[in-house]
Each structure stands twice: as structure tokens, then as C-alpha cells.
């Protein structure tokens, strides 16, 4: 019972989470040879949906600037990023079930829905311009000695600071 | 002493923390803020922030994945 309370139920200190994430990221990179990214997987899902509708996405200018990182035999749906993303979801689900904190969350009101959609769209657009989200462009980039990770980090803190000020002053 | 309920259900980070900051600033010393949340981050960052500010703080799980955080304003 003590183990359950301490390890499963109570939130871990931030430093424990940080160390674990760092170690797991090294293991992932060493065992798969690919950096951890999240939103690239969603990009591929979106592309496969657009292709279903008849668009030819490979002609887009974006894909002549940014390299397509799929391996031989991988498709927009069946690839490294899809498996990693599903694994994150399954892992998170197991963790909340184990702590018996699983809950379906409702949308609170129309305001939350609209701001959520708007925020999601500009975040998605931003991740495509910056080689990924705060996992791909920051968390995986800095340990890989890529300069863009540091540029991303500076502007992420600037953005979070301004965003919090706006949220606090106008939206709460 | 007043008891003030603050509904933060279905709200994600950092809204519960910001709402608590805003509400607490308007309260008198000795008042208790009861923050309802279903976001597990809140029982970490709201509780840590309130402790750092010198308030009395505690929380309880009132349902599966639902908590009430009690903050007594001390200064």
C-alpha cells in the first residue's frame, strides 16, 4: 500500500521525471536510430487523409524544403512515428488506470472549445515551421547538438511568457 | 472567515494555477479557497506555488481523478 501511494498515486518530483525522460530518450535514440518526435506523425496522418480526398501532397513546396524522413516500406500510417505516438497514448492510459484516476473529460463551454481549436491550429502550424513541437524541436534537438534546438528554446520561453501574460490579463 | 469555491474542472495547465493566483489576490487573510480540479498537474503546481507563498495548503481526492485543493490565505 505504501508503494502504491508513493510511486503510483502521488505525482513524482520534477527532477525524477526529468532524469527518466533523459535516460529513456537516450535508449530510444540508441535502439531505433531516430530522434523522438510527435507532431511529424500527425503530419503524416493528415497527409494520408488529404491523399484520400485526392490531393497530391508530395508536390507541395514544403516537402522540397524539408526532407521526408520515412524509411523504405513505411507509409503515412504505418511508420515509426505512428507506433511511438500510439505507445505514448497507451503508456499514459496504463499510468492513469493504475493510479485509478481515469476520467472522460468534457468540454467546459464554447469559449474553451474555440480557444482550444484556435490554439491547436497555430501550434500545429508552428511545429511544421520549426522541425517539430517541444519534443522534436527542443527535447530531442538540444542533446543532438543541433543549434535550432537552442533557438527554439529561447523563443519557446518568450512565447510561454507572453502567452501566460495574455491568458492572465484577458482570458481568465 | 469565508470559504470560496473555484471551479477548475475540465481546465488544463496552467489555467487552474492562474485562476487560483487571481482569486487569492482578492481574498482576505484567513479565507479558504477550495479549488476543484480534474487535472493531476494541479495537485503538483498549485500546491507547490501556494506553499512557497506561505499559505496553508492541503488536497484530497474526491473522486477518481478529481481533487479538491484547500488553500488558507496566510498573508
mmCIF file of N, CA and C in Angstrom, chain A residues 55-120:
data_model
loop_
_atom_site.group_PDB
_atom_site.id
_atom_site.type_symbol
_atom_site.label_atom_id
_atom_site.label_comp_id
_atom_site.label_asym_id
_atom_site.label_seq_id
_atom_site.Cartn_x
_atom_site.Cartn_y
_atom_site.Cartn_z
ATOM 1 N N UNK A 55 -5.828 14.944 -53.010
ATOM 2 C CA UNK A 55 -4.748 15.923 -53.131
ATOM 3 C C UNK A 55 -3.423 15.213 -53.390
ATOM 4 N N UNK A 56 -2.526 15.859 -54.116
ATOM 5 C CA UNK A 56 -1.196 15.294 -54.286
ATOM 6 C C UNK A 56 -0.201 16.112 -53.463
ATOM 7 N N UNK A 57 0.004 15.666 -52.221
ATOM 8 C CA UNK A 57 0.745 16.489 -51.268
ATOM 9 C C UNK A 57 2.244 16.538 -51.558
ATOM 10 N N UNK A 58 2.773 15.505 -52.251
ATOM 11 C CA UNK A 58 4.225 15.474 -52.444
ATOM 12 C C UNK A 58 4.708 16.588 -53.373
ATOM 13 N N UNK A 59 3.781 17.222 -54.087
ATOM 14 C CA UNK A 59 4.154 18.367 -54.934
ATOM 15 C C UNK A 59 4.351 19.650 -54.145
ATOM 16 N N UNK A 60 3.900 19.647 -52.899
ATOM 17 C CA UNK A 60 3.917 20.895 -52.140
ATOM 18 C C UNK A 60 5.347 21.382 -51.923
ATOM 19 N N UNK A 61 5.495 22.695 -51.950
ATOM 20 C CA UNK A 61 6.803 23.338 -51.761
ATOM 21 C C UNK A 61 7.439 22.899 -50.451
ATOM 22 N N UNK A 62 6.622 22.783 -49.415
ATOM 23 C CA UNK A 62 7.102 22.414 -48.079
ATOM 24 C C UNK A 62 7.989 21.173 -48.117
ATOM 25 N N UNK A 63 7.579 20.177 -48.919
ATOM 26 C CA UNK A 63 8.306 18.901 -48.913
ATOM 27 C C UNK A 63 9.555 18.919 -49.776
ATOM 28 N N UNK A 64 9.752 20.042 -50.529
ATOM 29 C CA UNK A 64 11.022 20.154 -51.236
ATOM 30 C C UNK A 64 12.058 20.857 -50.346
ATOM 31 N N UNK A 65 11.577 21.536 -49.290
ATOM 32 C CA UNK A 65 12.482 22.213 -48.354
ATOM 33 C C UNK A 65 12.825 21.284 -47.200
ATOM 34 N N UNK A 66 11.802 20.605 -46.666
ATOM 35 C CA UNK A 66 12.001 19.703 -45.539
ATOM 36 C C UNK A 66 12.069 18.270 -46.069
ATOM 37 N N UNK A 67 13.031 17.513 -45.557
ATOM 38 C CA UNK A 67 13.178 16.160 -46.092
ATOM 39 C C UNK A 67 12.075 15.249 -45.568
ATOM 40 N N UNK A 68 11.674 14.317 -46.381
ATOM 41 C CA UNK A 68 10.719 13.299 -45.975
ATOM 42 C C UNK A 68 11.496 12.188 -45.284
ATOM 43 N N UNK A 69 11.181 11.933 -43.995
ATOM 44 C CA UNK A 69 12.030 11.026 -43.232
ATOM 45 C C UNK A 69 11.502 9.602 -43.138
ATOM 46 N N UNK A 70 10.614 9.245 -44.014
ATOM 47 C CA UNK A 70 10.105 7.878 -43.965
ATOM 48 C C UNK A 70 11.141 6.902 -44.502
ATOM 49 N N UNK A 71 11.184 5.721 -43.895
ATOM 50 C CA UNK A 71 12.101 4.688 -44.369
ATOM 51 C C UNK A 71 11.427 3.854 -45.440
ATOM 52 N N UNK A 72 12.207 3.009 -46.074
ATOM 53 C CA UNK A 72 11.672 2.111 -47.098
ATOM 54 C C UNK A 72 10.590 1.212 -46.501
ATOM 55 N N UNK A 73 9.473 1.099 -47.161
ATOM 56 C CA UNK A 73 8.410 0.220 -46.682
ATOM 57 C C UNK A 73 7.450 0.891 -45.722
ATOM 58 N N UNK A 74 7.786 2.119 -45.294
ATOM 59 C CA UNK A 74 6.887 2.815 -44.385
ATOM 60 C C UNK A 74 5.875 3.646 -45.181
ATOM 61 N N UNK A 75 4.668 3.741 -44.638
ATOM 62 C CA UNK A 75 3.665 4.594 -45.274
ATOM 63 C C UNK A 75 3.292 5.708 -44.310
ATOM 64 N N UNK A 76 2.383 6.590 -44.743
ATOM 65 C CA UNK A 76 1.957 7.679 -43.868
ATOM 66 C C UNK A 76 1.313 7.167 -42.589
ATOM 67 N N UNK A 77 0.656 6.006 -42.666
ATOM 68 C CA UNK A 77 0.006 5.459 -41.481
ATOM 69 C C UNK A 77 0.924 4.491 -40.749
ATOM 70 N N UNK A 78 1.565 3.602 -41.496
ATOM 71 C CA UNK A 78 2.417 2.605 -40.845
ATOM 72 C C UNK A 78 3.861 3.102 -40.855
ATOM 73 N N UNK A 79 4.277 3.712 -39.762
ATOM 74 C CA UNK A 79 5.665 4.169 -39.666
ATOM 75 C C UNK A 79 6.076 4.323 -38.204
ATOM 76 N N UNK A 80 7.339 4.654 -38.029
ATOM 77 C CA UNK A 80 7.947 4.817 -36.702
ATOM 78 C C UNK A 80 7.140 5.761 -35.810
ATOM 79 N N UNK A 81 6.744 6.913 -36.376
ATOM 80 C CA UNK A 81 6.084 7.940 -35.562
ATOM 81 C C UNK A 81 4.699 7.512 -35.105
ATOM 82 N N UNK A 82 3.986 6.775 -35.949
ATOM 83 C CA UNK A 82 2.669 6.275 -35.547
ATOM 84 C C UNK A 82 2.801 5.356 -34.340
ATOM 85 N N UNK A 83 3.777 4.447 -34.408
ATOM 86 C CA UNK A 83 3.941 3.487 -33.312
ATOM 87 C C UNK A 83 4.339 4.208 -32.029
ATOM 88 N N UNK A 84 5.270 5.170 -32.146
ATOM 89 C CA UNK A 84 5.714 5.927 -30.973
ATOM 90 C C UNK A 84 4.543 6.704 -30.359
ATOM 91 N N UNK A 85 3.735 7.340 -31.210
ATOM 92 C CA UNK A 85 2.600 8.117 -30.697
ATOM 93 C C UNK A 85 1.568 7.231 -30.016
ATOM 94 N N UNK A 86 1.279 6.069 -30.631
ATOM 95 C CA UNK A 86 0.326 5.152 -30.002
ATOM 96 C C UNK A 86 0.884 4.651 -28.674
ATOM 97 N N UNK A 87 2.202 4.424 -28.629
ATOM 98 C CA UNK A 87 2.827 3.940 -27.399
ATOM 99 C C UNK A 87 2.707 4.975 -26.288
ATOM 100 N N UNK A 88 2.850 6.264 -26.625
ATOM 101 C CA UNK A 88 2.705 7.326 -25.622
ATOM 102 C C UNK A 88 1.289 7.304 -25.046
ATOM 103 N N UNK A 89 0.290 7.144 -25.948
ATOM 104 C CA UNK A 89 -1.103 7.153 -25.502
ATOM 105 C C UNK A 89 -1.394 5.934 -24.622
ATOM 106 N N UNK A 90 -0.933 4.752 -25.065
ATOM 107 C CA UNK A 90 -1.173 3.528 -24.284
ATOM 108 C C UNK A 90 -0.463 3.615 -22.934
ATOM 109 N N UNK A 91 0.771 4.141 -22.927
ATOM 110 C CA UNK A 91 1.525 4.277 -21.680
ATOM 111 C C UNK A 91 0.831 5.209 -20.702
ATOM 112 N N UNK A 92 0.336 6.338 -21.218
ATOM 113 C CA UNK A 92 -0.358 7.299 -20.348
ATOM 114 C C UNK A 92 -1.641 6.686 -19.804
ATOM 115 N N UNK A 93 -2.339 5.925 -20.665
ATOM 116 C CA UNK A 93 -3.577 5.271 -20.236
ATOM 117 C C UNK A 93 -3.303 4.278 -19.108
ATOM 118 N N UNK A 94 -2.236 3.461 -19.279
ATOM 119 C CA UNK A 94 -1.892 2.495 -18.235
ATOM 120 C C UNK A 94 -1.589 3.200 -16.921
ATOM 121 N N UNK A 95 -0.864 4.330 -17.014
ATOM 122 C CA UNK A 95 -0.477 5.049 -15.798
ATOM 123 C C UNK A 95 -1.706 5.589 -15.053
ATOM 124 N N UNK A 96 -2.669 6.189 -15.797
ATOM 125 C CA UNK A 96 -3.844 6.722 -15.083
ATOM 126 C C UNK A 96 -4.734 5.600 -14.565
ATOM 127 N N UNK A 97 -4.803 4.493 -15.309
ATOM 128 C CA UNK A 97 -5.620 3.370 -14.828
ATOM 129 C C UNK A 97 -5.023 2.787 -13.554
ATOM 130 N N UNK A 98 -3.697 2.683 -13.528
ATOM 131 C CA UNK A 98 -3.007 2.110 -12.374
ATOM 132 C C UNK A 98 -3.224 2.978 -11.136
ATOM 133 N N UNK A 99 -3.230 4.296 -11.342
ATOM 134 C CA UNK A 99 -3.436 5.205 -10.219
ATOM 135 C C UNK A 99 -4.930 5.396 -9.937
ATOM 136 N N UNK A 100 -5.775 4.680 -10.677
ATOM 137 C CA UNK A 100 -7.242 4.830 -10.711
ATOM 138 C C UNK A 100 -7.665 6.300 -10.750
ATOM 139 N N UNK A 101 -7.159 6.981 -11.763
ATOM 140 C CA UNK A 101 -7.540 8.381 -11.972
ATOM 141 C C UNK A 101 -8.122 8.590 -13.362
ATOM 142 N N UNK A 102 -8.563 7.487 -14.006
ATOM 143 C CA UNK A 102 -9.077 7.619 -15.363
ATOM 144 C C UNK A 102 -10.407 8.355 -15.346
ATOM 145 N N UNK A 103 -10.591 9.230 -16.327
ATOM 146 C CA UNK A 103 -11.815 10.023 -16.368
ATOM 147 C C UNK A 103 -12.017 10.583 -17.771
ATOM 148 N N UNK A 104 -13.237 10.513 -18.260
ATOM 149 C CA UNK A 104 -13.547 11.195 -19.510
ATOM 150 C C UNK A 104 -13.740 12.671 -19.206
ATOM 151 N N UNK A 105 -13.051 13.518 -19.947
ATOM 152 C CA UNK A 105 -13.162 14.942 -19.658
ATOM 153 C C UNK A 105 -14.057 15.620 -20.677
ATOM 154 N N UNK A 106 -14.968 16.423 -20.145
ATOM 155 C CA UNK A 106 -15.909 17.108 -21.033
ATOM 156 C C UNK A 106 -15.321 18.432 -21.495
ATOM 157 N N UNK A 107 -15.927 18.975 -22.536
ATOM 158 C CA UNK A 107 -15.598 20.341 -22.925
ATOM 159 C C UNK A 107 -16.408 21.249 -22.014
ATOM 160 N N UNK A 108 -15.728 22.217 -21.407
ATOM 161 C CA UNK A 108 -16.384 23.022 -20.389
ATOM 162 C C UNK A 108 -17.443 23.958 -20.993
ATOM 163 N N UNK A 109 -17.050 24.703 -22.002
ATOM 164 C CA UNK A 109 -18.007 25.619 -22.632
ATOM 165 C C UNK A 109 -17.520 25.943 -24.044
ATOM 166 N N UNK A 110 -18.301 26.767 -24.745
ATOM 167 C CA UNK A 110 -17.978 27.082 -26.128
ATOM 168 C C UNK A 110 -16.661 27.864 -26.230
ATOM 169 N N UNK A 111 -16.411 28.705 -25.216
ATOM 170 C CA UNK A 111 -15.191 29.509 -25.188
ATOM 171 C C UNK A 111 -13.945 28.620 -25.163
ATOM 172 N N UNK A 112 -13.998 27.595 -24.298
ATOM 173 C CA UNK A 112 -12.865 26.686 -24.195
ATOM 174 C C UNK A 112 -12.649 25.947 -25.513
ATOM 175 N N UNK A 113 -13.764 25.552 -26.150
ATOM 176 C CA UNK A 113 -13.680 24.832 -27.421
ATOM 177 C C UNK A 113 -13.029 25.711 -28.491
ATOM 178 N N UNK A 114 -13.485 26.979 -28.588
ATOM 179 C CA UNK A 114 -12.969 27.878 -29.618
ATOM 180 C C UNK A 114 -11.491 28.191 -29.400
ATOM 181 N N UNK A 115 -11.131 28.515 -28.151
ATOM 182 C CA UNK A 115 -9.728 28.818 -27.873
ATOM 183 C C UNK A 115 -8.851 27.585 -28.065
ATOM 184 N N UNK A 116 -9.388 26.413 -27.713
ATOM 185 C CA UNK A 116 -8.639 25.168 -27.905
ATOM 186 C C UNK A 116 -8.354 24.920 -29.377
ATOM 187 N N UNK A 117 -9.374 25.097 -30.199
ATOM 188 C CA UNK A 117 -9.207 24.892 -31.641
ATOM 189 C C UNK A 117 -8.223 25.904 -32.221
ATOM 190 N N UNK A 118 -8.387 27.174 -31.851
ATOM 191 C CA UNK A 118 -7.514 28.224 -32.363
ATOM 192 C C UNK A 118 -6.059 27.954 -31.938
ATOM 193 N N UNK A 119 -5.872 27.639 -30.641
ATOM 194 C CA UNK A 119 -4.528 27.350 -30.137
ATOM 195 C C UNK A 119 -3.923 26.147 -30.840
ATOM 196 N N UNK A 120 -4.735 25.118 -31.044
ATOM 197 C CA UNK A 120 -4.242 23.907 -31.702
ATOM 198 C C UNK A 120 -3.779 24.175 -33.117
#
